[in-house]
Amino acid sequence: MKFETTFKIAGIICILLAGLAGIASATTITVGGGTIASVGDQTDVPIILDSAPTGLSFFQMTVASTDPSVANIVKVTYPSWAVLNSTGSLPAGSAGLIAIDLGHSNPPGSSNILLATVTVQGLMAGSTQLTVTSNSLGDPSYQQAAAGAVVPGTISVTGAVPTTTTVVPTTTTVVPTETTVVPTTTTV
């Protein structure tokens, strides 16, 4: 009986340790933030995977502005390792991103991996968060890796809408007036 109890406790401890190891190896995707000085201006925002314990060969994710009336995604730039890539239609409040590494540039144990740089344009004063929904991360053996937490980035759009001054030319029309000469006689 004592052996069975010890065996059960050891089994529970192994399960707990395996769970803790899974938590310790969970990855985090961090979206940078930034300030856009004026409506119409743009800023570049990096999206970084903190670690890839089993490596990284591909990803599929959606990047979104929580308030697309404040800022929109206008461009996505991929790092050199993402030889094959695709982006949804832009400009938009959200975009799907896909990238594939054919050169095994991110082997097991890689860290601080740049996934993409998103260019965001300010549309009105305010703030919005850029979030990522990771649909899929894959390691070099094309097995899906677990994505852990996502840290969203905050985009602040300050300043006013740039104003344009329109000069409207004015026209002055000179209208000739008629002058009548009245002869006068003088008697001396």
Tab-separated table of C-alpha atoms in Angstrom, residues 6-143:
chain	number	residue	atom	x	y	z
A	6	THR	CA	4.437	6.751	-3.338
A	7	PHE	CA	3.922	5.801	-6.995
A	8	LYS	CA	0.774	7.973	-7.233
A	9	ILE	CA	2.536	10.953	-5.620
A	10	ALA	CA	5.495	10.557	-8.005
A	11	GLY	CA	3.066	10.437	-10.943
A	12	ILE	CA	1.321	13.622	-9.792
A	13	ILE	CA	4.682	15.375	-9.372
A	14	CYS	CA	5.739	14.339	-12.917
A	15	ILE	CA	2.481	15.687	-14.333
A	16	LEU	CA	2.912	18.973	-12.462
A	17	LEU	CA	6.534	19.320	-13.586
A	18	ALA	CA	5.577	18.619	-17.204
A	19	GLY	CA	2.927	21.317	-16.939
A	20	LEU	CA	5.415	23.771	-15.473
A	21	ALA	CA	7.920	22.977	-18.224
A	22	GLY	CA	5.220	23.747	-20.795
A	23	ILE	CA	4.518	27.080	-19.120
A	24	ALA	CA	8.222	27.926	-18.948
A	25	SER	CA	8.692	27.231	-22.662
A	26	ALA	CA	5.612	29.181	-23.762
A	27	THR	CA	6.435	31.981	-26.158
A	28	THR	CA	5.339	35.595	-26.141
A	29	ILE	CA	4.584	37.755	-29.162
A	30	THR	CA	5.188	41.435	-28.447
A	31	VAL	CA	3.783	44.202	-30.616
A	32	GLY	CA	5.699	47.476	-30.383
A	33	GLY	CA	3.974	50.791	-29.871
A	34	GLY	CA	4.537	54.321	-30.997
A	35	THR	CA	3.375	57.873	-31.302
A	36	ILE	CA	2.207	59.446	-34.536
A	37	ALA	CA	2.751	63.216	-34.399
A	38	SER	CA	-0.008	64.263	-36.797
A	39	VAL	CA	-2.985	62.795	-38.538
A	40	GLY	CA	-1.776	61.400	-41.859
A	41	ASP	CA	1.732	60.579	-40.548
A	42	GLN	CA	2.984	57.011	-40.171
A	43	THR	CA	5.089	54.944	-37.778
A	44	ASP	CA	6.717	51.495	-38.038
A	45	VAL	CA	5.806	48.910	-35.393
A	46	PRO	CA	7.834	45.697	-34.923
A	47	ILE	CA	6.214	42.380	-34.027
A	48	ILE	CA	8.661	40.132	-32.155
A	49	LEU	CA	8.533	36.510	-30.990
A	50	ASP	CA	10.536	36.301	-27.755
A	51	SER	CA	11.659	32.690	-28.147
A	52	ALA	CA	11.247	29.629	-30.298
A	53	PRO	CA	12.319	26.627	-28.178
A	54	THR	CA	11.674	24.234	-31.079
A	55	GLY	CA	12.578	26.743	-33.826
A	56	LEU	CA	10.390	28.694	-36.221
A	57	SER	CA	9.732	27.936	-39.879
A	58	PHE	CA	6.388	29.607	-40.508
A	59	PHE	CA	3.640	31.677	-38.997
A	60	GLN	CA	0.129	32.766	-39.817
A	61	MET	CA	-1.433	35.572	-37.801
A	62	THR	CA	-3.821	38.484	-37.897
A	63	VAL	CA	-2.730	41.972	-36.828
A	64	ALA	CA	-5.528	44.396	-35.964
A	65	SER	CA	-6.093	47.923	-34.726
A	66	THR	CA	-8.700	47.869	-31.952
A	67	ASP	CA	-9.944	51.274	-33.182
A	68	PRO	CA	-9.434	51.486	-36.956
A	69	SER	CA	-10.913	54.988	-36.988
A	70	VAL	CA	-7.746	56.152	-35.149
A	71	ALA	CA	-5.078	54.200	-37.080
A	72	ASN	CA	-4.902	51.783	-40.001
A	73	ILE	CA	-2.290	49.311	-41.183
A	74	VAL	CA	-0.917	50.579	-44.500
A	75	LYS	CA	2.141	48.374	-45.118
A	76	VAL	CA	3.824	45.197	-43.859
A	77	THR	CA	7.551	44.513	-44.247
A	78	TYR	CA	8.930	41.037	-43.596
A	79	PRO	CA	12.453	40.144	-42.409
A	80	SER	CA	14.884	38.514	-44.851
A	81	TRP	CA	14.264	35.024	-43.435
A	82	ALA	CA	10.585	35.177	-44.505
A	83	VAL	CA	11.331	34.255	-48.111
A	84	LEU	CA	7.717	33.405	-48.897
A	85	ASN	CA	5.174	35.821	-47.466
A	86	SER	CA	1.714	37.154	-48.023
A	87	THR	CA	-0.331	40.020	-46.609
A	88	GLY	CA	-4.050	40.675	-46.790
A	89	SER	CA	-5.445	43.704	-48.577
A	90	LEU	CA	-4.169	47.074	-47.310
A	91	PRO	CA	-4.822	49.719	-46.068
A	92	ALA	CA	-7.106	48.158	-43.491
A	93	GLY	CA	-7.938	47.985	-39.809
A	94	SER	CA	-6.668	44.390	-39.755
A	95	ALA	CA	-4.541	42.215	-41.991
A	96	GLY	CA	-3.649	38.564	-42.270
A	97	LEU	CA	0.106	37.816	-42.380
A	98	ILE	CA	1.775	34.608	-43.539
A	99	ALA	CA	5.528	33.955	-43.689
A	100	ILE	CA	7.617	30.868	-44.430
A	101	ASP	CA	11.344	30.363	-43.760
A	102	LEU	CA	12.915	28.074	-46.356
A	103	GLY	CA	16.469	28.543	-45.095
A	104	HIS	CA	16.045	27.342	-41.495
A	105	SER	CA	17.139	30.749	-40.188
A	106	ASN	CA	15.374	30.275	-36.833
A	107	PRO	CA	16.614	26.949	-35.380
A	108	PRO	CA	15.558	25.572	-31.985
A	109	GLY	CA	16.465	27.958	-29.194
A	110	SER	CA	16.215	31.112	-31.334
A	111	SER	CA	15.121	34.249	-29.519
A	112	ASN	CA	13.913	37.772	-30.278
A	113	ILE	CA	12.742	36.842	-33.764
A	114	LEU	CA	11.379	39.718	-35.838
A	115	LEU	CA	8.186	38.393	-37.433
A	116	ALA	CA	7.184	41.541	-39.332
A	117	THR	CA	7.204	45.324	-39.210
A	118	VAL	CA	3.793	46.924	-39.610
A	119	THR	CA	3.491	50.509	-40.846
A	120	VAL	CA	0.544	52.276	-39.236
A	121	GLN	CA	-1.018	55.567	-40.361
A	122	GLY	CA	-2.841	57.932	-38.029
A	123	LEU	CA	-6.370	58.801	-39.142
A	124	MET	CA	-7.575	60.895	-36.189
A	125	ALA	CA	-6.310	61.986	-32.780
A	126	GLY	CA	-6.662	59.284	-30.139
A	127	SER	CA	-5.133	55.953	-29.230
A	128	THR	CA	-5.613	52.367	-30.273
A	129	GLN	CA	-3.995	49.044	-29.534
A	130	LEU	CA	-2.388	46.824	-32.135
A	131	THR	CA	-3.172	43.222	-31.317
A	132	VAL	CA	-2.059	39.916	-32.786
A	133	THR	CA	-4.081	36.768	-33.064
A	134	SER	CA	-1.634	33.969	-33.757
A	135	ASN	CA	-3.390	31.410	-35.864
A	136	SER	CA	-0.308	29.246	-36.284
A	137	LEU	CA	3.412	29.080	-35.460
A	138	GLY	CA	5.393	26.167	-36.881
A	139	ASP	CA	8.788	24.694	-36.099
A	140	PRO	CA	11.328	23.311	-38.640
A	141	SER	CA	9.630	19.907	-38.624
A	142	TYR	CA	6.394	21.741	-39.563
A	143	GLN	CA	4.768	20.926	-36.259
